[in-house]
mmCIF file of C-alpha atoms in Angstrom:
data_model
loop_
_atom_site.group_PDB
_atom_site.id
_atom_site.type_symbol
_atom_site.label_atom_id
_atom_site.label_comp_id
_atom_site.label_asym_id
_atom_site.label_seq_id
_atom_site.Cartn_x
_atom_site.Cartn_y
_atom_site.Cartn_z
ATOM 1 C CA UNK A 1 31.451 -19.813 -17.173
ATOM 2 C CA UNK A 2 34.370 -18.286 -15.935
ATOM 3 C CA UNK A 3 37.345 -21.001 -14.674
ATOM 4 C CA UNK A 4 37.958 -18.557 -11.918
ATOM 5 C CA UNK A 5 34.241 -18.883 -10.766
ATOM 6 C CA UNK A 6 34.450 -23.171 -11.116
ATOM 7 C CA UNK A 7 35.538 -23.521 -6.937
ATOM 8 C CA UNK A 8 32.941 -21.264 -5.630
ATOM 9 C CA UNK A 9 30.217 -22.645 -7.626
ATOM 10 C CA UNK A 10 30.779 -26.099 -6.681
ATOM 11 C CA UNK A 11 31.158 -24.998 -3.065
ATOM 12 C CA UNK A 12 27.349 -23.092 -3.083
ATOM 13 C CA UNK A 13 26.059 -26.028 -5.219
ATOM 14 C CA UNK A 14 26.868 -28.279 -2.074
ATOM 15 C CA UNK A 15 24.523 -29.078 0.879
ATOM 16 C CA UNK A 16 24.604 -26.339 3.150
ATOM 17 C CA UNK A 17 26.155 -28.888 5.976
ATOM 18 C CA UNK A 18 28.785 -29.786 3.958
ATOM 19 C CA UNK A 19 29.774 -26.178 2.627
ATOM 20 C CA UNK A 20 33.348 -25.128 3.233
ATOM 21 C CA UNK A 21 33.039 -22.001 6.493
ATOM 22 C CA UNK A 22 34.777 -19.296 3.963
ATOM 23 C CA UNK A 23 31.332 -19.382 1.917
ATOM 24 C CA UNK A 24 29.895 -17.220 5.283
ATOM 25 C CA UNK A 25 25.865 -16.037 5.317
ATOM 26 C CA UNK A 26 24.765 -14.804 2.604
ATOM 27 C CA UNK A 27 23.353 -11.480 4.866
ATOM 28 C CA UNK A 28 24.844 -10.279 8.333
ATOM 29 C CA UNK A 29 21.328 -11.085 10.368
ATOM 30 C CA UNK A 30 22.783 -8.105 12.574
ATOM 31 C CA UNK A 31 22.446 -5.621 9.995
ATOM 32 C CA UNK A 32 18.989 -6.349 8.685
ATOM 33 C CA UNK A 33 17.261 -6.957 12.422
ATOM 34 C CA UNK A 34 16.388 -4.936 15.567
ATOM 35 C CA UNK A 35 18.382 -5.203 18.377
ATOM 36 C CA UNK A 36 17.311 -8.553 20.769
ATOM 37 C CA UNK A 37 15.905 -9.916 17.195
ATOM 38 C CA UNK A 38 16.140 -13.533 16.736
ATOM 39 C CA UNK A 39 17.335 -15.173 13.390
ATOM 40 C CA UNK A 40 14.503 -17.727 13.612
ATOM 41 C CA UNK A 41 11.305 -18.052 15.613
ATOM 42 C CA UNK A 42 11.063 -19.992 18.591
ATOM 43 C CA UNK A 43 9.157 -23.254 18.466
ATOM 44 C CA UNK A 44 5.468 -22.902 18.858
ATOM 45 C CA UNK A 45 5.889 -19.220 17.943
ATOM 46 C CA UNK A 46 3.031 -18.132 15.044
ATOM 47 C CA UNK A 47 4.305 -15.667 12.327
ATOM 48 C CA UNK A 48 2.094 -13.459 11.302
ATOM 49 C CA UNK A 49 3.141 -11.460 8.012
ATOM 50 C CA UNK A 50 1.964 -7.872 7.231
ATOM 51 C CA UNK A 51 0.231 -9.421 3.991
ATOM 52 C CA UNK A 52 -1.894 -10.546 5.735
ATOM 53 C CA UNK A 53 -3.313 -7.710 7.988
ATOM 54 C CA UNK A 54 -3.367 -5.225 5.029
ATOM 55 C CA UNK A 55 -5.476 -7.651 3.122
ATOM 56 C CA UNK A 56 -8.022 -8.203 5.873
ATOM 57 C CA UNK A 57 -8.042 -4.256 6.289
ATOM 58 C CA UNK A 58 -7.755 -3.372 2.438
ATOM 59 C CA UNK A 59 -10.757 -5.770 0.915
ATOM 60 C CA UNK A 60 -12.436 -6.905 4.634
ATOM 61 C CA UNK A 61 -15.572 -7.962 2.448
ATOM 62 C CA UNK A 62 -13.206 -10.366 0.196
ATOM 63 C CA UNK A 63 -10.735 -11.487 3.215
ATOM 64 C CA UNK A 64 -14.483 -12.645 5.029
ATOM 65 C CA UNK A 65 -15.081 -14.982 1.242
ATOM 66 C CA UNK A 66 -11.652 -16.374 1.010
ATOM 67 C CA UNK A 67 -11.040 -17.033 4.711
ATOM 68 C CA UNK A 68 -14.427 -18.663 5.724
ATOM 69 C CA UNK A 69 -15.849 -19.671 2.686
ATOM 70 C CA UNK A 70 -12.463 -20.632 1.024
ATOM 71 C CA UNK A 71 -14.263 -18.980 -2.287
ATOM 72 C CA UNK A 72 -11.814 -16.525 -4.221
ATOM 73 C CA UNK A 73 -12.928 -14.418 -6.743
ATOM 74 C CA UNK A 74 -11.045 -14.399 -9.735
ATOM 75 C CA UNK A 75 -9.999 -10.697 -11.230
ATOM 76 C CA UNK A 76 -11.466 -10.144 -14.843
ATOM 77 C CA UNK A 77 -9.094 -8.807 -17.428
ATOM 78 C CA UNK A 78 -9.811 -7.376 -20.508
ATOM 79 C CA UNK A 79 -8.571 -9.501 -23.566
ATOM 80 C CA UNK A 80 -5.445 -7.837 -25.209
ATOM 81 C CA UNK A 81 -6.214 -5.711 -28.271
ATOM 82 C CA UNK A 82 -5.334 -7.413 -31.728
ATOM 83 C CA UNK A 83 -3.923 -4.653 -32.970
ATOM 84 C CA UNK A 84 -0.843 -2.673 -31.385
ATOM 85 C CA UNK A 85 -1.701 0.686 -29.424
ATOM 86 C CA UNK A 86 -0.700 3.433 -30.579
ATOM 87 C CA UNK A 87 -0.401 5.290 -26.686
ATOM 88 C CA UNK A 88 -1.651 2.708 -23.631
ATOM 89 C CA UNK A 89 -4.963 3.161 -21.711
ATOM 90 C CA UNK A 90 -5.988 5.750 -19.912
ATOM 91 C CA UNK A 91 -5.134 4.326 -16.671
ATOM 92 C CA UNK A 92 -1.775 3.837 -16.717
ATOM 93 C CA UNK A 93 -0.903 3.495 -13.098
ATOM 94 C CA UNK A 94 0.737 -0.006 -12.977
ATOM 95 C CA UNK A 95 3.289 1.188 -15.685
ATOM 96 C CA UNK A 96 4.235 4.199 -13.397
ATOM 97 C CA UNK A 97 4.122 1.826 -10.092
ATOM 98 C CA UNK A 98 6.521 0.226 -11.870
ATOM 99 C CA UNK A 99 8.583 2.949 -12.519
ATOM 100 C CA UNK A 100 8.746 4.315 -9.470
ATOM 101 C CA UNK A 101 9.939 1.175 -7.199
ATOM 102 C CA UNK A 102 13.108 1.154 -9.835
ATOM 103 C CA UNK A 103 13.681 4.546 -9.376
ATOM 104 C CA UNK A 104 13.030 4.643 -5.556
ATOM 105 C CA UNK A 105 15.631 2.039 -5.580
ATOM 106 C CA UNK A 106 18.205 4.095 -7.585
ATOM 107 C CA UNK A 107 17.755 2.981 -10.765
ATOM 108 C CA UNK A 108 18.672 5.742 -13.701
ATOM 109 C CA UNK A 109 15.751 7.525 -15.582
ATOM 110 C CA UNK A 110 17.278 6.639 -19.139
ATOM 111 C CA UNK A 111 17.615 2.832 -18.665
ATOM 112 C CA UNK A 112 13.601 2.846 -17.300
ATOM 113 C CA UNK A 113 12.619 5.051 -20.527
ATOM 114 C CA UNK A 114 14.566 2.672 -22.984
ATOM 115 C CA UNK A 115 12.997 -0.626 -21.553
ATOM 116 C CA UNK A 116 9.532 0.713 -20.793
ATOM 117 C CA UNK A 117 9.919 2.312 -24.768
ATOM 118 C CA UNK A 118 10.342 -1.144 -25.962
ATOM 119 C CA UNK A 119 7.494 -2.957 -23.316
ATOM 120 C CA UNK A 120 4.531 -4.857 -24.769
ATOM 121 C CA UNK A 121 2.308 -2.382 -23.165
ATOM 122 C CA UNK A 122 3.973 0.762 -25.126
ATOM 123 C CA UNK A 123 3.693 1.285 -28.793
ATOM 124 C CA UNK A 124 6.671 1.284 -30.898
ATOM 125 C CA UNK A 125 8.538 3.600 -32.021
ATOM 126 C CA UNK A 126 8.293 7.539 -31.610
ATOM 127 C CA UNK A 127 4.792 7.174 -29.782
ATOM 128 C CA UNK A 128 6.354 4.151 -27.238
ATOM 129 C CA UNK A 129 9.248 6.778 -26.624
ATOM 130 C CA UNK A 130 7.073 9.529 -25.665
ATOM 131 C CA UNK A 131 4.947 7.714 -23.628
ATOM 132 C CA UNK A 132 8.003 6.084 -21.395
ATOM 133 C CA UNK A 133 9.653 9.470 -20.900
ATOM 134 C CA UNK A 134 6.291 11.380 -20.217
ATOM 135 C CA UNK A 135 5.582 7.762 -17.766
ATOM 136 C CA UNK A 136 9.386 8.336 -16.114
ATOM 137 C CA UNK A 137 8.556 11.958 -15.148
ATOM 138 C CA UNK A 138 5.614 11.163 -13.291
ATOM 139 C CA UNK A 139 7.181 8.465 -11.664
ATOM 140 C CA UNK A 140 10.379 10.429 -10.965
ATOM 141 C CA UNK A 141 8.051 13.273 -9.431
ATOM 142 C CA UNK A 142 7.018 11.319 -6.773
ATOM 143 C CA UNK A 143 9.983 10.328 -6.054
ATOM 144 C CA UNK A 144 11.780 13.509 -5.943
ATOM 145 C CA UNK A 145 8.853 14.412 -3.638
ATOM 146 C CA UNK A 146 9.691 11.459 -0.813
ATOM 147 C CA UNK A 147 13.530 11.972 -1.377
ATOM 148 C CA UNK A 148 12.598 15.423 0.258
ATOM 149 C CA UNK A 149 10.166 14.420 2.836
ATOM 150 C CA UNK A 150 12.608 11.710 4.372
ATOM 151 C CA UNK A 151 15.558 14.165 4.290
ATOM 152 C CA UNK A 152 17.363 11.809 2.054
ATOM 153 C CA UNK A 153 20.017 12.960 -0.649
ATOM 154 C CA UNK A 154 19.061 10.347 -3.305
ATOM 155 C CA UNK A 155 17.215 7.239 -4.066
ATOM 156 C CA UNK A 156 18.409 4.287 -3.099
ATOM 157 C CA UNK A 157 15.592 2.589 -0.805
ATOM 158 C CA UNK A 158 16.516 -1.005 0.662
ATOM 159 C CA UNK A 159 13.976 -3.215 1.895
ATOM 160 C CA UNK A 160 14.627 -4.370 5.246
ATOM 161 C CA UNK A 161 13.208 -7.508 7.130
ATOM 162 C CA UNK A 162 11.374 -6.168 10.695
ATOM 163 C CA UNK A 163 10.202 -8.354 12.805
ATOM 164 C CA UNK A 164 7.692 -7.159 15.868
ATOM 165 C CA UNK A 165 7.203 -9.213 18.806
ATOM 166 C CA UNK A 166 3.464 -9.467 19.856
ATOM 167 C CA UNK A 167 1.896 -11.087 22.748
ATOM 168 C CA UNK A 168 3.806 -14.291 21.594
ATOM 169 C CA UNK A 169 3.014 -13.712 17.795
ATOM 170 C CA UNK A 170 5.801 -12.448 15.681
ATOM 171 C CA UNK A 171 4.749 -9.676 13.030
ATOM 172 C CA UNK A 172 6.615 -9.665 9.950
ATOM 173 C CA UNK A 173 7.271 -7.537 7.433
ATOM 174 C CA UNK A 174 9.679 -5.820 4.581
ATOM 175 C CA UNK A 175 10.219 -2.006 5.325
ATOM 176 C CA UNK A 176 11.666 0.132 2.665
ATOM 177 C CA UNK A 177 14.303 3.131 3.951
ATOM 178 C CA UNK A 178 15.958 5.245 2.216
ATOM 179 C CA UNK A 179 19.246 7.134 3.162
ATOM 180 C CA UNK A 180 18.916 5.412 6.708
ATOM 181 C CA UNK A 181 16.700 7.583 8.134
ATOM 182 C CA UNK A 182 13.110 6.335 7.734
ATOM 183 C CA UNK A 183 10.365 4.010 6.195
ATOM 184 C CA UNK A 184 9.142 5.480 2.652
ATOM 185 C CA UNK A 185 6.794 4.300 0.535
ATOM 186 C CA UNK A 186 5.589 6.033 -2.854
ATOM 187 C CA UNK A 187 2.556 4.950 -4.704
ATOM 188 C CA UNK A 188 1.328 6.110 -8.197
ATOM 189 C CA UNK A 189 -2.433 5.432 -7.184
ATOM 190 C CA UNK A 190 -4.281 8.141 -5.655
ATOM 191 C CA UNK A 191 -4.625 7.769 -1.660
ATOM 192 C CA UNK A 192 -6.569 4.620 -0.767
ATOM 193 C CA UNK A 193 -6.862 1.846 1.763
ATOM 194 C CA UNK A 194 -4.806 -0.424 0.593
ATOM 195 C CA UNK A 195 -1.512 2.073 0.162
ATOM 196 C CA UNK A 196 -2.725 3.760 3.318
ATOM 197 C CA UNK A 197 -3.280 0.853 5.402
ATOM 198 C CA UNK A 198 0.019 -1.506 4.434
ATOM 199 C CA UNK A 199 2.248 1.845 5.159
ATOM 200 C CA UNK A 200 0.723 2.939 8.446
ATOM 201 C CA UNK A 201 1.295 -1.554 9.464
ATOM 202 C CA UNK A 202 5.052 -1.556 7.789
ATOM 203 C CA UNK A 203 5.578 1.474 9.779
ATOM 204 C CA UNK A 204 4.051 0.336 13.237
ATOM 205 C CA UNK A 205 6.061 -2.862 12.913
ATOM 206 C CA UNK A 206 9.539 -0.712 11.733
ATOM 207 C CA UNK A 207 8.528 1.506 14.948
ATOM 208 C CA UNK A 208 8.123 -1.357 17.524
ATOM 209 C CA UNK A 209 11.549 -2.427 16.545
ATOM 210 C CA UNK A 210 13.337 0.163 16.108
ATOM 211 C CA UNK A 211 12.138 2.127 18.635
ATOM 212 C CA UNK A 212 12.256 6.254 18.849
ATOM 213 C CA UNK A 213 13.229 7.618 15.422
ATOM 214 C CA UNK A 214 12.265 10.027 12.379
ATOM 215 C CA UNK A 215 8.265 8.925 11.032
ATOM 216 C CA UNK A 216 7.808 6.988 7.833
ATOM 217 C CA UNK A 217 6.536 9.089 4.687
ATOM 218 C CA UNK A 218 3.941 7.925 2.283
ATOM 219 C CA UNK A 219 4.055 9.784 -1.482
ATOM 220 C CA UNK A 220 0.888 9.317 -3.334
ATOM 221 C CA UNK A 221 0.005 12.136 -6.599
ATOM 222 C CA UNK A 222 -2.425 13.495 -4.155
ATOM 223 C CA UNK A 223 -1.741 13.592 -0.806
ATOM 224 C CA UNK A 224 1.599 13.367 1.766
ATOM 225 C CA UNK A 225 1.148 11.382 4.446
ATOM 226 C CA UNK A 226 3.490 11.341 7.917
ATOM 227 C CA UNK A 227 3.034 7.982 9.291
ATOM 228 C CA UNK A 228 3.857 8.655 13.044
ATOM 229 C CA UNK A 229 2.477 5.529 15.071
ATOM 230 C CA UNK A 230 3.586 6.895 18.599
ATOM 231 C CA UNK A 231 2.135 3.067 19.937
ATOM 232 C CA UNK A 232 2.886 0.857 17.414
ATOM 233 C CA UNK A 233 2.069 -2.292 19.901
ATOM 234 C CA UNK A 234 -1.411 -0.321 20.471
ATOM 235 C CA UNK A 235 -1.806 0.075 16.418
ATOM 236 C CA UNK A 236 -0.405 -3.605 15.622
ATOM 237 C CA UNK A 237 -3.154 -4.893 18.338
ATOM 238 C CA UNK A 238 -5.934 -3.559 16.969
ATOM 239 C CA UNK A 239 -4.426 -4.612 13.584
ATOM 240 C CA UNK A 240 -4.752 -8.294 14.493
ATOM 241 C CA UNK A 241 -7.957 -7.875 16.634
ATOM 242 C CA UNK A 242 -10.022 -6.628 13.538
ATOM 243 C CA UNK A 243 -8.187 -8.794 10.958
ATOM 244 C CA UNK A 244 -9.184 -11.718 13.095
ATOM 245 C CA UNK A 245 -12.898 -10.810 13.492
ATOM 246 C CA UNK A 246 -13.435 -9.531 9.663
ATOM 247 C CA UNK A 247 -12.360 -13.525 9.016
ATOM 248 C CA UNK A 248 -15.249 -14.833 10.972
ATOM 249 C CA UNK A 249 -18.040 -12.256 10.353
ATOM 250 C CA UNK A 250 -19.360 -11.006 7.284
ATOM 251 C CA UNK A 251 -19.086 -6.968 8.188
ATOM 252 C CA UNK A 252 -20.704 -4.447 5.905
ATOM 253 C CA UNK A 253 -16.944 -2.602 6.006
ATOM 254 C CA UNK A 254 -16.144 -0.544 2.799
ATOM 255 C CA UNK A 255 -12.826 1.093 3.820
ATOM 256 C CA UNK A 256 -12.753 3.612 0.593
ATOM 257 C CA UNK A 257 -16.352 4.580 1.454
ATOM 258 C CA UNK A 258 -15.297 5.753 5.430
ATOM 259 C CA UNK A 259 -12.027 6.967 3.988
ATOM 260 C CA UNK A 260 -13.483 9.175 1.293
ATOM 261 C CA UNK A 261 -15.961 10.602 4.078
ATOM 262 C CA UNK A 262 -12.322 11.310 6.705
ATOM 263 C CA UNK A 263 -10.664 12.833 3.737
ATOM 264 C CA UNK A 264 -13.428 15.326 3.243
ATOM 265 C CA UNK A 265 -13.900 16.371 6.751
ATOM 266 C CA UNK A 266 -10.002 16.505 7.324
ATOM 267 C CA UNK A 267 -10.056 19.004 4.289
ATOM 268 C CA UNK A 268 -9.315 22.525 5.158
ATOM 269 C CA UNK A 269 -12.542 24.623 4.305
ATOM 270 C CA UNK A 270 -11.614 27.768 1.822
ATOM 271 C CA UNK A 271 -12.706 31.309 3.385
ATOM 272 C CA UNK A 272 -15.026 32.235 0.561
ATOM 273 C CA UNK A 273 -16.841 28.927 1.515
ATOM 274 C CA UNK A 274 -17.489 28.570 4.961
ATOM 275 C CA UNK A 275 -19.804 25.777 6.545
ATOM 276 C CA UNK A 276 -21.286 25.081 9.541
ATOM 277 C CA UNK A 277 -20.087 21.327 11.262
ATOM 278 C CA UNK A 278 -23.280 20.212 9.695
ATOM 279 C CA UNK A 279 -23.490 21.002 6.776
ATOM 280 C CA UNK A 280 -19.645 19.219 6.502
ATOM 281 C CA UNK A 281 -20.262 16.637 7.738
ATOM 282 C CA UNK A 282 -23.798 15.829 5.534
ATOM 283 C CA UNK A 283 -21.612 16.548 2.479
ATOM 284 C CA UNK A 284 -18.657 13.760 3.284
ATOM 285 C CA UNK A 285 -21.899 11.615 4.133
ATOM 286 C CA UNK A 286 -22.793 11.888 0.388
ATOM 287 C CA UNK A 287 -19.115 11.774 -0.915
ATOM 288 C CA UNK A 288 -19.251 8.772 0.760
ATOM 289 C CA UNK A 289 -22.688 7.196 -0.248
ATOM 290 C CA UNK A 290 -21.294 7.995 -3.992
ATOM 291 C CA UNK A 291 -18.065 5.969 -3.614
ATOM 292 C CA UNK A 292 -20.151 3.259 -1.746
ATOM 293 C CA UNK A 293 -23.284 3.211 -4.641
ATOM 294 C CA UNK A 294 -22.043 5.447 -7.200
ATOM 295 C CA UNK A 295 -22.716 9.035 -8.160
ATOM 296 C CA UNK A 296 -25.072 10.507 -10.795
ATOM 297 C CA UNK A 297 -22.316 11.815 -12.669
ATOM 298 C CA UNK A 298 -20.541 8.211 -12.857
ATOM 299 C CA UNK A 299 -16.858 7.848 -11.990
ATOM 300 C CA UNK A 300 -14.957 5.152 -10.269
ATOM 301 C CA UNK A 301 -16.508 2.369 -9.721
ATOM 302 C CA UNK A 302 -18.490 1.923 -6.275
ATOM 303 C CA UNK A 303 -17.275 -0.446 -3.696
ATOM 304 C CA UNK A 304 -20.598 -1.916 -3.832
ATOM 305 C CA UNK A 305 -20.392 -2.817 -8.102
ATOM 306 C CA UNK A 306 -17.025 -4.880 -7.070
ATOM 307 C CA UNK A 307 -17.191 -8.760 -7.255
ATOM 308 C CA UNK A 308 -16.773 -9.616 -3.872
ATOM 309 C CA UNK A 309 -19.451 -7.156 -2.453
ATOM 310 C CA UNK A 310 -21.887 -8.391 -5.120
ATOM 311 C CA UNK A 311 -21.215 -12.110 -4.144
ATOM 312 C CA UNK A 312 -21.967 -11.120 -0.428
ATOM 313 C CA UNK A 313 -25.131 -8.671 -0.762
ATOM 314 C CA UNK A 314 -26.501 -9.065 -3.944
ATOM 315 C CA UNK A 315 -28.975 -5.838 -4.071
ATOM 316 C CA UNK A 316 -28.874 -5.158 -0.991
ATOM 317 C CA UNK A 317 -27.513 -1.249 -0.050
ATOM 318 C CA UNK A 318 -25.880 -1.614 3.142
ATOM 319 C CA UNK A 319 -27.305 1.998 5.568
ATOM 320 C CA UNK A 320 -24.730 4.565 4.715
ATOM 321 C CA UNK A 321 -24.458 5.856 8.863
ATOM 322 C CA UNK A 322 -24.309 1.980 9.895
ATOM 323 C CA UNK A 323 -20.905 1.780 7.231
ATOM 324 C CA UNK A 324 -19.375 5.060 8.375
ATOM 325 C CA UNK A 325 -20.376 3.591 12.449
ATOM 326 C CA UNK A 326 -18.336 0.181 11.395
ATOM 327 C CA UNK A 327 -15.603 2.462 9.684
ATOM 328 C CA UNK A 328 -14.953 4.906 12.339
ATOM 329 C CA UNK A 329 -14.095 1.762 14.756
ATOM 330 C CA UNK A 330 -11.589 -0.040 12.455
ATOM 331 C CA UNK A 331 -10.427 2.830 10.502
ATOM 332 C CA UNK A 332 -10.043 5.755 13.069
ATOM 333 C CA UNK A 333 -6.716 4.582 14.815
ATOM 334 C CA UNK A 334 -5.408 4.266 11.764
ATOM 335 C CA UNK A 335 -5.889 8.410 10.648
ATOM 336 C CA UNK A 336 -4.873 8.844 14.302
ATOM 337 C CA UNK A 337 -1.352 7.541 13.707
ATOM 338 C CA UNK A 338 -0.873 9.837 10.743
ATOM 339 C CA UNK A 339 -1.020 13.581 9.645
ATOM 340 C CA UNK A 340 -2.651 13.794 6.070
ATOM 341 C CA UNK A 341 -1.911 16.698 3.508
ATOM 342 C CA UNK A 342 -2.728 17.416 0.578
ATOM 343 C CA UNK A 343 0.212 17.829 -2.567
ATOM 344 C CA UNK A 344 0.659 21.001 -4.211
ATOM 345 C CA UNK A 345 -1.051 19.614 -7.158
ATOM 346 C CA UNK A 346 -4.337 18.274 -5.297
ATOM 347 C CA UNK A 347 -4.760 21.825 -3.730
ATOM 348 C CA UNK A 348 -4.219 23.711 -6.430
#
């Protein structure tokens, strides 16, 4: 190492009691916390991080397992291929998650091609280059799209520490903004609970300590979402209420299910194909039975195939207007925080 860098090391290698007073914090806890925030929590104050609620409100069905069963289901993976791919799997999504959280926080499109080009997922050569600039694109798409909705004039986002008070519990999260003006979040999955759910709870708990201010944008390929949350105590409440009950009872709660049948009733009905409120709402019903069971014509995989609904009912087919009942109670508030719209690409 450098001599020049010999003093400072040995002072941060120290005991932080014994650490001369020109080291300072390592972050201004002024800068990175609502006003009245406190840098640590009062004794016999609970913490409650925003992991936490998401997962209970993502994957109730696996939260109800792990929490009062302690059983966790472990994820199967495919074995690796022996021989090197010559362009990656169809779904590709984690590689362009990736890609956008380094973009989103201001990293340049070349550098994320080159190292991408040379991953273990990507093949090499030629074929490994075109995939990472074709993955880049898509990524950078997105996030050209949430630059715009927040107003911003580049990337940049920071992740900042928010902590909401709550009836004596302390709700804790990190909340990425970008340009200063509001929570953004960008995901390279198609709209679903779990993206849905942890950006309408990272932007209650921004909004409870911030107060008044622009809403949070979420980015996903299809669908822009304006996360408003004019109560964030209200949404934050119900948050913990339901979180709290899905780890004592086993619920028949399928949160892609209900939110496949909301999607399709909040879609805008063309002219040439006019229904009656019946007939709408029978066909989100069966949207909704196929993403519970699964459709004739295949597709995703239901909610029902999953491990953790297998492990709980077996054969059993929960009643289709008994999930969407259960689903309209958790999962309402939550679409009444936020205005949903469809991209350019999804509608056309």
């Amino acid at each position: 190492y450098a001599q020049e860098w010999l003093a400072t090391a040995r002072e941060l290698a120290r005991p932080l009691p014994e650490r001369a007073p020109c080291i300072g914090a390592l972050v201004d806890p002024a800068d990175v916390l609502g006003q009245g925030q406190g840098v640590g929590a009062p004794p016999g104050v609970a913490t409650m991080p925003i992991e936490a609620l998401r997962d209970a409100l993502a994957d109730p069905v696996g939260t109800w397992l792990r929490d009062a069963l302690g059983l966790r289901l472990l994820r199967e993976r495919a074995p690796p291929d022996d021989a090197e791919p010559l362009w990656t799997d169809d779904d590709d999504r984690g590689l362009v998650q990736a890609c956008v959280d380094r973009l989103l926080a201001g990293e340049e499109d070349g550098r994320v091609v080159r190292e991408l080009s040379i991953a273990p997922q990507t093949a090499a050569g030629a074929p490994g280059r075109l995939y990472a600039g074709s993955a880049v694109r898509r990524a950078r798409a997105l996030v050209a799209e949430a630059i715009s909705a927040v107003g911003a004039s580049a990337a940049g986002a920071t992740a900042l520490p928010s902590v909401a008070d709550l009836d004596g519990l302390r709700v804790s999260a990190l909340v990425p903004v970008l340009g200063g003006n509001a929570p953004v979040f960008v995901t390279a999955f198609p709209l679903g609970p779990h993206a849905l759910v942890d950006a309408w709870l990272r932007a209650a708990v921004w909004r409870a300590v911030r107060g008044d201010g622009a809403p949070a944008r979420l980015v996903s390929p299809d669908y822009l979402v304006e996360l408003r949350c004019p109560d964030p105590q209200r949404s934050l409440r119900h948050a913990l209420d339901w979180a709290a009950r899905i780890g004592r009872e086993p619920l028949a709660l399928f949160p892609r299910s209900w939110m496949r049948y909301a999607l399709e009733l909040a879609r805008t009905p063309r002219a040439s194909a006019a229904q009656s409120p019946e007939s709408r709402h029978a066909g989100a019903r069966e949207r909704a039975r196929d993403a519970l069971v699964g459709g004739e014509f295949g597709g995703r995989s239901p909610e029902l195939a999953r491990p953790a609904a297998q492990a709980l009912f077996r054969d059993a087919e929960p009643d289709i207007e008994a999930v969407l009942a259960l689903g309209e109670r958790v999962y309402r508030p939550v679409f009444d925080d936020v205005v949903v719209e469809p991209r350019r690409e999804e509608s056309a």
